[in-house]
């Protein structure tokens, strides 16, 4: 394994760990605001009980997101110095905007959210929640602006091989940015929806009948029922945009080797890059053309058209199917749970257990989606401008491998500790079923 491959794996490990936590905080900030506004309007303590529990989850996620983000940013200098040397005139300001407009808001007002409920006026506490929620979204906005520009660069010119900005409006709103931003914000909402529903279902099955558990469970179910089908539509639009601007990535996603009309939708296969074909293929005739071009005879690009300039096929192919498969399961779970709440006012025990199993389904879908996005950009780091090989630093493979092993061990320990802490918090929140104010939800539980 050479230094380039090891550096790519190391950065992938860092970003895989880091993205787990912003994926929660981006949407959870707005959910906390919803809970607080409902409490303000009704004075029902159930909403505040849910707020108190989930603000702790937010704080824990925010802390891990910060420390892992700092580690990741250091790697721009240690592993990828060619990135900032080539495109720093664009990347540097965008990262600075994220810190100035987002991180400071979150870091400053999170303390008031956590500890200020009985220490500051109610409007101050609500205002702090608004600012933190806004900060999380602005953070996602600027990071996705940079990431989208790397995929579909615009508004720049090359002078002596260095990128210089010529149109910041075009840089910020690059061709893929609106689709990528919408897709990520909804993914964050789905991650939080299933986290809330899963942890709340776990608490309910263990006998925790607190009103705050009921509120959180209902909130998670409604979010899942609304956002999961919406993501299907947004994902389709994002796919059409990717087909226009990054056809090699779409060819890898579909496992399609020849550019032709009437391409089948491959449900399962083993892509063979040496033979330039799929083995053991199971496909729906004309499906890929219909999905990607909305026409049975639509032409879908093939990998052979980009030989030598397309991403590794297998990782993109499999990650895409994991993302889509998880998303379809989310749609089924969300709609089924919403139907039971609407028609019966309760969730059956089997569905509650299903939500427990899918507590971290949002993480699975998000990671799979990011692998499709980032691996699918290869061999480019900035499409058409900078290749990954040209950006890697001179650090030797032994040094990269040793730090990679340490990162993996540390991240594995932190991830186990994080999940254990969530369930520890949930277990400590348990109350006796007969306490006043508890409202039963699922009769079968």
Short mmCIF file of C-alpha atoms in Angstrom, two decimals:
data_model
loop_
_atom_site.label_atom_id
_atom_site.label_comp_id
_atom_site.label_asym_id
_atom_site.label_seq_id
_atom_site.Cartn_x
_atom_site.Cartn_y
_atom_site.Cartn_z
CA UNK A 1 0.00 0.00 0.00
CA UNK A 2 1.51 3.33 -1.07
CA UNK A 3 1.31 6.64 0.75
CA UNK A 4 -1.46 7.96 -1.52
CA UNK A 5 -3.83 5.09 -0.80
CA UNK A 6 -3.05 5.17 2.92
CA UNK A 7 -3.60 8.94 3.05
CA UNK A 8 -6.94 8.51 1.31
CA UNK A 9 -7.98 5.80 3.76
CA UNK A 10 -6.88 7.93 6.70
CA UNK A 11 -8.85 10.95 5.55
CA UNK A 12 -11.84 8.72 4.80
CA UNK A 13 -11.65 7.33 8.35
CA UNK A 14 -11.52 10.83 9.80
CA UNK A 15 -14.38 12.23 7.78
CA UNK A 16 -16.47 9.07 8.32
CA UNK A 17 -16.18 9.52 12.07
CA UNK A 18 -16.63 13.29 11.96
CA UNK A 19 -19.73 13.36 9.78
CA UNK A 20 -21.69 11.17 12.20
CA UNK A 21 -22.05 14.02 14.66
CA UNK A 22 -22.86 17.05 12.48
CA UNK A 23 -25.45 14.79 10.84
CA UNK A 24 -27.18 14.75 14.22
CA UNK A 25 -26.63 18.33 15.36
CA UNK A 26 -27.72 19.99 12.09
CA UNK A 27 -31.32 18.81 12.41
CA UNK A 28 -31.45 18.27 16.17
CA UNK A 29 -30.95 21.99 16.76
CA UNK A 30 -34.21 22.71 14.93
CA UNK A 31 -35.99 19.85 16.69
CA UNK A 32 -34.95 21.34 20.03
CA UNK A 33 -36.35 24.68 18.91
CA UNK A 34 -39.63 22.97 18.00
CA UNK A 35 -39.79 21.31 21.42
CA UNK A 36 -39.10 24.61 23.17
CA UNK A 37 -41.70 26.51 21.16
CA UNK A 38 -44.29 23.84 21.90
CA UNK A 39 -43.50 24.17 25.59
CA UNK A 40 -43.81 27.96 25.37
CA UNK A 41 -47.20 27.64 23.67
CA UNK A 42 -48.72 24.89 25.84
CA UNK A 43 -46.74 25.00 29.10
CA UNK A 44 -46.92 21.20 28.95
CA UNK A 45 -43.90 19.84 30.81
CA UNK A 46 -43.73 16.85 28.44
CA UNK A 47 -42.18 19.10 25.79
CA UNK A 48 -39.62 20.44 28.23
CA UNK A 49 -38.79 16.97 29.48
CA UNK A 50 -38.01 15.94 25.91
CA UNK A 51 -35.99 19.12 25.42
CA UNK A 52 -33.86 18.47 28.52
CA UNK A 53 -33.00 14.96 27.38
CA UNK A 54 -32.24 15.75 23.75
CA UNK A 55 -30.21 18.88 24.47
CA UNK A 56 -27.78 16.58 26.28
CA UNK A 57 -27.56 14.42 23.16
CA UNK A 58 -26.94 17.59 21.15
CA UNK A 59 -24.14 18.74 23.44
CA UNK A 60 -22.43 15.34 23.38
CA UNK A 61 -22.67 15.17 19.59
CA UNK A 62 -21.43 18.75 19.20
CA UNK A 63 -18.37 18.05 21.35
CA UNK A 64 -17.33 14.99 19.36
CA UNK A 65 -17.99 16.81 16.10
CA UNK A 66 -15.69 19.66 17.11
CA UNK A 67 -12.73 17.53 18.15
CA UNK A 68 -12.95 15.25 15.11
CA UNK A 69 -13.32 18.27 12.82
CA UNK A 70 -10.14 19.83 14.17
CA UNK A 71 -8.24 16.60 13.49
CA UNK A 72 -9.62 16.49 9.97
CA UNK A 73 -8.63 20.09 9.23
CA UNK A 74 -5.04 19.40 10.30
CA UNK A 75 -4.82 16.76 7.60
CA UNK A 76 -5.14 19.41 4.92
CA UNK A 77 -1.62 20.41 5.91
CA UNK A 78 -0.08 17.07 6.87
CA UNK A 79 -1.51 14.80 4.16
CA UNK A 80 -2.85 17.09 1.45
CA UNK A 81 -0.71 20.23 1.17
CA UNK A 82 -1.31 20.37 -2.58
CA UNK A 83 -4.98 21.10 -1.92
CA UNK A 84 -4.45 24.44 -0.22
CA UNK A 85 -1.53 25.32 -2.46
CA UNK A 86 -3.74 24.93 -5.54
CA UNK A 87 -7.23 26.00 -4.38
CA UNK A 88 -6.59 27.74 -1.06
CA UNK A 89 -7.81 31.06 -2.46
CA UNK A 90 -11.28 29.53 -2.63
CA UNK A 91 -11.22 26.90 0.11
CA UNK A 92 -9.63 29.12 2.78
CA UNK A 93 -12.30 31.87 2.81
CA UNK A 94 -15.16 29.35 2.69
CA UNK A 95 -13.79 27.50 5.73
CA UNK A 96 -13.27 30.83 7.51
CA UNK A 97 -16.89 31.84 6.80
CA UNK A 98 -18.04 28.59 8.41
CA UNK A 99 -16.15 29.39 11.61
CA UNK A 100 -17.18 33.05 11.75
CA UNK A 101 -20.87 32.63 10.95
CA UNK A 102 -21.62 29.22 12.44
CA UNK A 103 -19.19 27.73 14.94
CA UNK A 104 -19.06 30.81 17.15
CA UNK A 105 -22.87 30.88 17.39
CA UNK A 106 -23.07 27.22 18.37
CA UNK A 107 -20.20 27.35 20.87
CA UNK A 108 -21.37 30.60 22.48
CA UNK A 109 -25.06 29.87 23.02
CA UNK A 110 -24.96 26.11 23.66
CA UNK A 111 -24.15 26.79 27.33
CA UNK A 112 -27.35 28.82 27.70
CA UNK A 113 -29.34 26.00 26.12
CA UNK A 114 -27.83 23.47 28.51
CA UNK A 115 -27.79 25.36 31.79
CA UNK A 116 -29.85 28.52 31.37
CA UNK A 117 -33.46 27.35 31.46
CA UNK A 118 -34.02 28.53 35.04
CA UNK A 119 -31.23 31.12 35.05
CA UNK A 120 -32.21 33.42 32.20
CA UNK A 121 -35.56 34.77 30.98
CA UNK A 122 -37.51 32.36 28.80
CA UNK A 123 -37.12 34.49 25.69
CA UNK A 124 -33.33 34.46 26.13
CA UNK A 125 -33.29 30.68 26.39
CA UNK A 126 -35.51 30.37 23.32
CA UNK A 127 -33.33 32.88 21.47
CA UNK A 128 -30.22 30.88 22.30
CA UNK A 129 -31.89 27.79 20.85
CA UNK A 130 -32.73 29.72 17.68
CA UNK A 131 -29.14 30.90 17.27
CA UNK A 132 -27.65 27.46 17.84
CA UNK A 133 -30.06 25.88 15.34
CA UNK A 134 -29.24 28.61 12.83
CA UNK A 135 -25.53 28.10 13.49
CA UNK A 136 -25.68 24.38 12.76
CA UNK A 137 -27.39 25.04 9.44
CA UNK A 138 -24.93 27.76 8.47
CA UNK A 139 -22.09 25.38 9.27
CA UNK A 140 -23.59 22.78 6.95
CA UNK A 141 -24.16 25.47 4.32
CA UNK A 142 -20.53 26.63 4.10
CA UNK A 143 -19.04 23.13 4.25
CA UNK A 144 -21.36 21.98 1.49
CA UNK A 145 -20.57 25.09 -0.53
CA UNK A 146 -16.91 24.05 -0.53
CA UNK A 147 -17.67 20.39 -1.13
CA UNK A 148 -20.04 21.19 -3.99
CA UNK A 149 -17.52 23.52 -5.58
CA UNK A 150 -14.94 20.72 -5.47
CA UNK A 151 -17.38 18.53 -7.43
CA UNK A 152 -18.66 21.15 -9.87
CA UNK A 153 -16.17 24.06 -9.74
CA UNK A 154 -17.23 27.44 -11.14
CA UNK A 155 -16.40 31.14 -10.79
CA UNK A 156 -12.59 30.84 -10.94
CA UNK A 157 -9.61 31.11 -13.23
CA UNK A 158 -6.15 29.55 -13.23
CA UNK A 159 -3.12 31.85 -13.01
CA UNK A 160 0.23 30.09 -13.11
CA UNK A 161 -1.52 26.88 -12.10
CA UNK A 162 -3.18 28.45 -9.01
CA UNK A 163 -6.95 28.88 -8.64
CA UNK A 164 -8.16 32.47 -8.18
CA UNK A 165 -11.76 33.46 -7.52
CA UNK A 166 -13.47 35.58 -10.17
CA UNK A 167 -17.14 35.26 -9.15
CA UNK A 168 -17.98 34.43 -5.55
CA UNK A 169 -21.66 34.14 -6.34
CA UNK A 170 -20.86 31.38 -8.87
CA UNK A 171 -18.51 29.72 -6.37
CA UNK A 172 -21.06 29.68 -3.56
CA UNK A 173 -23.94 28.56 -5.78
CA UNK A 174 -22.08 26.09 -7.96
CA UNK A 175 -24.23 23.80 -10.16
CA UNK A 176 -24.54 20.95 -7.64
CA UNK A 177 -24.74 23.00 -4.44
CA UNK A 178 -28.57 23.42 -4.07
CA UNK A 179 -29.19 19.71 -4.63
CA UNK A 180 -26.34 18.62 -2.37
CA UNK A 181 -27.43 20.98 0.43
CA UNK A 182 -31.06 19.88 0.31
CA UNK A 183 -30.07 16.20 0.19
CA UNK A 184 -27.80 16.59 3.22
CA UNK A 185 -30.25 18.62 5.32
CA UNK A 186 -32.97 16.02 4.78
CA UNK A 187 -30.48 13.24 5.53
CA UNK A 188 -29.73 14.96 8.84
CA UNK A 189 -33.44 15.19 9.58
CA UNK A 190 -33.90 11.48 8.90
CA UNK A 191 -30.89 10.63 11.07
CA UNK A 192 -32.42 12.54 13.97
CA UNK A 193 -35.90 11.15 13.29
CA UNK A 194 -34.77 7.53 13.62
CA UNK A 195 -32.43 8.33 16.51
CA UNK A 196 -35.32 9.91 18.43
CA UNK A 197 -37.79 7.19 17.51
CA UNK A 198 -35.30 4.40 18.20
CA UNK A 199 -34.11 5.62 21.59
CA UNK A 200 -37.65 6.53 22.64
CA UNK A 201 -38.96 3.12 21.55
CA UNK A 202 -36.16 1.48 23.55
CA UNK A 203 -37.13 3.49 26.61
CA UNK A 204 -40.81 2.66 26.15
CA UNK A 205 -40.18 -1.05 25.80
CA UNK A 206 -38.16 -0.92 29.04
CA UNK A 207 -41.12 0.57 30.88
CA UNK A 208 -40.30 4.28 30.71
CA UNK A 209 -43.73 5.91 30.41
CA UNK A 210 -42.59 9.52 30.86
CA UNK A 211 -44.57 12.06 28.80
CA UNK A 212 -41.31 13.29 27.30
CA UNK A 213 -40.68 9.83 25.83
CA UNK A 214 -44.10 9.84 24.21
CA UNK A 215 -43.50 13.31 22.75
CA UNK A 216 -40.08 12.35 21.35
CA UNK A 217 -41.40 9.11 19.85
CA UNK A 218 -44.24 10.87 18.08
CA UNK A 219 -41.92 13.61 16.85
CA UNK A 220 -39.48 11.09 15.42
CA UNK A 221 -42.23 9.10 13.69
CA UNK A 222 -43.80 12.18 12.08
CA UNK A 223 -40.39 13.43 10.90
CA UNK A 224 -39.62 10.02 9.37
CA UNK A 225 -42.99 9.81 7.62
CA UNK A 226 -42.58 13.28 6.07
CA UNK A 227 -38.86 13.38 5.30
CA UNK A 228 -38.24 9.87 3.97
CA UNK A 229 -40.54 10.22 0.90
CA UNK A 230 -39.29 13.78 0.40
CA UNK A 231 -35.72 12.50 0.27
CA UNK A 232 -36.72 10.14 -2.53
CA UNK A 233 -37.79 13.12 -4.67
CA UNK A 234 -34.78 15.25 -3.77
CA UNK A 235 -32.46 12.31 -4.39
CA UNK A 236 -33.92 11.88 -7.87
CA UNK A 237 -33.27 15.56 -8.66
CA UNK A 238 -29.75 15.25 -7.26
CA UNK A 239 -29.16 12.20 -9.45
CA UNK A 240 -30.25 14.10 -12.57
CA UNK A 241 -27.86 16.92 -11.67
CA UNK A 242 -25.03 14.40 -11.15
CA UNK A 243 -25.80 12.79 -14.51
CA UNK A 244 -25.36 16.19 -16.16
CA UNK A 245 -22.15 17.22 -14.41
CA UNK A 246 -20.48 13.96 -13.28
CA UNK A 247 -21.56 11.22 -15.70
CA UNK A 248 -18.66 8.92 -14.75
CA UNK A 249 -19.93 8.82 -11.18
CA UNK A 250 -23.43 7.88 -12.37
CA UNK A 251 -21.99 5.14 -14.58
CA UNK A 252 -20.22 3.67 -11.53
CA UNK A 253 -23.35 3.98 -9.39
CA UNK A 254 -25.37 2.07 -11.97
CA UNK A 255 -22.62 -0.43 -12.85
CA UNK A 256 -23.16 0.44 -16.51
CA UNK A 257 -20.23 -0.26 -18.84
CA UNK A 258 -21.49 0.76 -22.27
CA UNK A 259 -23.12 4.06 -23.24
CA UNK A 260 -26.48 3.04 -24.69
CA UNK A 261 -30.24 3.55 -24.49
CA UNK A 262 -32.63 1.31 -22.58
CA UNK A 263 -30.18 0.52 -19.76
CA UNK A 264 -31.49 -1.89 -17.09
CA UNK A 265 -31.55 -1.00 -13.39
CA UNK A 266 -29.04 -3.33 -11.75
CA UNK A 267 -30.34 -4.49 -8.38
CA UNK A 268 -27.38 -6.72 -7.61
CA UNK A 269 -24.14 -7.63 -9.34
CA UNK A 270 -20.43 -8.08 -8.78
CA UNK A 271 -18.68 -5.45 -10.93
CA UNK A 272 -15.53 -6.81 -12.59
CA UNK A 273 -13.25 -3.96 -13.68
CA UNK A 274 -10.75 -6.28 -15.35
CA UNK A 275 -13.36 -7.81 -17.64
CA UNK A 276 -15.38 -4.58 -17.85
CA UNK A 277 -18.62 -6.39 -17.02
CA UNK A 278 -20.96 -7.34 -14.18
CA UNK A 279 -21.08 -10.87 -12.83
CA UNK A 280 -24.24 -12.49 -11.42
CA UNK A 281 -26.31 -9.49 -12.49
CA UNK A 282 -29.95 -9.15 -11.42
CA UNK A 283 -31.60 -6.21 -13.17
CA UNK A 284 -34.92 -4.62 -14.13
CA UNK A 285 -35.07 -4.02 -17.90
CA UNK A 286 -34.98 -0.32 -18.90
CA UNK A 287 -35.01 0.67 -15.21
CA UNK A 288 -31.86 2.82 -15.13
CA UNK A 289 -32.87 4.75 -18.24
CA UNK A 290 -36.31 5.39 -16.77
CA UNK A 291 -34.95 6.57 -13.41
CA UNK A 292 -32.11 8.70 -14.78
CA UNK A 293 -33.68 10.13 -17.92
CA UNK A 294 -37.39 9.54 -17.24
CA UNK A 295 -37.56 7.74 -20.57
CA UNK A 296 -37.39 4.02 -21.35
CA UNK A 297 -35.07 4.74 -24.28
CA UNK A 298 -32.92 7.31 -22.48
CA UNK A 299 -29.16 7.09 -23.00
CA UNK A 300 -27.10 6.36 -19.87
CA UNK A 301 -23.31 6.92 -19.94
CA UNK A 302 -21.07 3.86 -19.65
CA UNK A 303 -17.80 3.40 -17.80
CA UNK A 304 -15.92 2.42 -20.95
CA UNK A 305 -16.39 5.97 -22.16
CA UNK A 306 -14.24 7.18 -19.24
CA UNK A 307 -11.62 4.43 -19.11
CA UNK A 308 -8.75 5.62 -16.94
CA UNK A 309 -10.81 8.58 -15.69
CA UNK A 310 -13.63 6.97 -13.75
CA UNK A 311 -13.86 6.13 -10.04
CA UNK A 312 -13.35 2.64 -8.60
CA UNK A 313 -16.59 0.91 -9.49
CA UNK A 314 -17.28 -1.58 -6.70
CA UNK A 315 -17.22 0.82 -3.71
CA UNK A 316 -19.49 3.33 -5.46
CA UNK A 317 -21.81 0.62 -6.79
CA UNK A 318 -22.31 -1.11 -3.44
CA UNK A 319 -22.48 2.08 -1.34
CA UNK A 320 -25.20 3.46 -3.59
CA UNK A 321 -27.32 0.35 -3.08
CA UNK A 322 -26.83 0.45 0.68
CA UNK A 323 -27.95 4.08 0.72
CA UNK A 324 -31.01 3.46 -1.44
CA UNK A 325 -31.95 0.26 0.37
CA UNK A 326 -31.74 1.94 3.76
CA UNK A 327 -33.77 4.86 2.44
CA UNK A 328 -36.55 2.60 1.15
CA UNK A 329 -36.69 0.84 4.52
CA UNK A 330 -36.96 4.25 6.20
CA UNK A 331 -39.90 5.15 3.97
CA UNK A 332 -41.69 1.90 4.83
CA UNK A 333 -41.06 2.28 8.58
CA UNK A 334 -42.05 5.94 8.70
CA UNK A 335 -45.28 5.53 6.77
CA UNK A 336 -46.29 2.37 8.65
CA UNK A 337 -45.71 4.02 12.04
CA UNK A 338 -47.59 7.17 11.01
CA UNK A 339 -50.54 5.04 9.88
CA UNK A 340 -50.71 3.22 13.21
CA UNK A 341 -50.57 6.50 15.14
CA UNK A 342 -53.27 8.03 12.95
CA UNK A 343 -55.67 5.08 12.92
CA UNK A 344 -55.02 3.48 16.29
CA UNK A 345 -53.14 6.07 18.32
CA UNK A 346 -50.54 3.49 19.25
CA UNK A 347 -47.58 1.57 17.90
CA UNK A 348 -47.47 -2.24 18.02
CA UNK A 349 -44.61 -3.86 19.82
CA UNK A 350 -43.11 -5.23 16.60
CA UNK A 351 -42.87 -1.74 15.09
CA UNK A 352 -41.32 -0.38 18.27
CA UNK A 353 -38.66 -3.06 18.09
CA UNK A 354 -38.12 -2.19 14.45
CA UNK A 355 -37.34 1.40 15.38
CA UNK A 356 -34.90 0.19 18.03
CA UNK A 357 -33.06 -1.81 15.37
CA UNK A 358 -33.02 1.23 13.07
CA UNK A 359 -31.88 3.73 15.70
CA UNK A 360 -28.69 4.49 13.77
CA UNK A 361 -30.04 3.80 10.28
CA UNK A 362 -29.44 7.46 9.42
CA UNK A 363 -25.73 6.97 10.01
CA UNK A 364 -25.67 3.99 7.66
CA UNK A 365 -27.42 5.89 4.87
CA UNK A 366 -25.34 9.03 5.37
CA UNK A 367 -22.01 7.21 5.30
CA UNK A 368 -23.03 5.22 2.24
CA UNK A 369 -24.12 8.42 0.51
CA UNK A 370 -20.87 10.18 1.34
CA UNK A 371 -18.86 7.26 0.00
CA UNK A 372 -20.81 7.46 -3.25
CA UNK A 373 -20.17 11.20 -3.41
CA UNK A 374 -16.49 11.28 -2.48
CA UNK A 375 -15.22 8.03 -4.01
CA UNK A 376 -17.32 8.80 -7.06
CA UNK A 377 -15.29 11.98 -7.65
CA UNK A 378 -12.03 10.07 -8.10
CA UNK A 379 -9.48 10.47 -9.57
CA UNK A 380 -10.23 14.16 -9.02
CA UNK A 381 -10.01 16.09 -5.79
CA UNK A 382 -11.38 19.18 -7.55
CA UNK A 383 -13.06 18.01 -10.73
CA UNK A 384 -11.04 18.94 -13.79
CA UNK A 385 -8.64 21.07 -11.74
CA UNK A 386 -6.70 18.97 -9.23
CA UNK A 387 -6.26 15.20 -8.96
CA UNK A 388 -5.93 13.42 -5.65
CA UNK A 389 -2.46 12.18 -6.60
CA UNK A 390 -1.25 15.74 -7.23
CA UNK A 391 -2.45 16.96 -3.82
CA UNK A 392 -0.93 14.31 -1.56
CA UNK A 393 2.02 15.29 0.63
CA UNK A 394 5.49 13.74 0.92
CA UNK A 395 4.74 11.83 4.15
CA UNK A 396 5.97 8.24 3.92
CA UNK A 397 3.64 5.22 4.05
CA UNK A 398 4.98 4.02 7.43
CA UNK A 399 4.09 7.29 9.14
CA UNK A 400 0.65 7.41 7.54
CA UNK A 401 -0.07 3.78 8.43
CA UNK A 402 0.95 4.20 12.08
CA UNK A 403 -1.25 7.26 12.56
CA UNK A 404 -4.09 5.55 10.69
CA UNK A 405 -4.01 2.63 13.12
CA UNK A 406 -4.06 5.03 16.08
CA UNK A 407 -6.96 7.00 14.58
CA UNK A 408 -8.99 3.85 13.97
CA UNK A 409 -8.43 2.58 17.51
CA UNK A 410 -9.30 5.94 19.04
CA UNK A 411 -12.39 6.46 16.90
CA UNK A 412 -13.65 2.97 17.61
CA UNK A 413 -13.32 3.59 21.35
CA UNK A 414 -15.01 7.00 21.11
CA UNK A 415 -17.86 5.63 19.04
CA UNK A 416 -18.52 2.83 21.51
CA UNK A 417 -18.38 5.34 24.37
CA UNK A 418 -20.77 7.70 22.56
CA UNK A 419 -23.39 5.03 21.89
CA UNK A 420 -23.03 3.66 25.42
CA UNK A 421 -23.50 7.16 26.84
CA UNK A 422 -26.69 7.68 24.82
CA UNK A 423 -28.21 4.51 26.23
CA UNK A 424 -26.92 5.40 29.70
CA UNK A 425 -28.72 8.75 29.49
CA UNK A 426 -31.84 7.01 28.25
CA UNK A 427 -31.74 4.44 31.06
CA UNK A 428 -31.30 7.15 33.71
CA UNK A 429 -34.39 8.92 32.36
CA UNK A 430 -36.62 5.98 33.19
CA UNK A 431 -39.62 6.70 35.44
CA UNK A 432 -42.21 4.47 37.07
CA UNK A 433 -45.20 3.84 34.83
CA UNK A 434 -47.87 4.95 37.31
CA UNK A 435 -46.48 8.42 38.00
CA UNK A 436 -49.06 11.19 37.39
CA UNK A 437 -49.00 12.82 33.99
CA UNK A 438 -47.80 9.77 32.09
CA UNK A 439 -49.87 9.13 29.00
CA UNK A 440 -49.77 5.60 27.54
CA UNK A 441 -48.99 5.36 23.85
CA UNK A 442 -48.54 1.82 22.52
CA UNK A 443 -51.12 -0.42 24.17
CA UNK A 444 -49.23 -3.58 23.21
CA UNK A 445 -46.09 -2.49 24.97
#
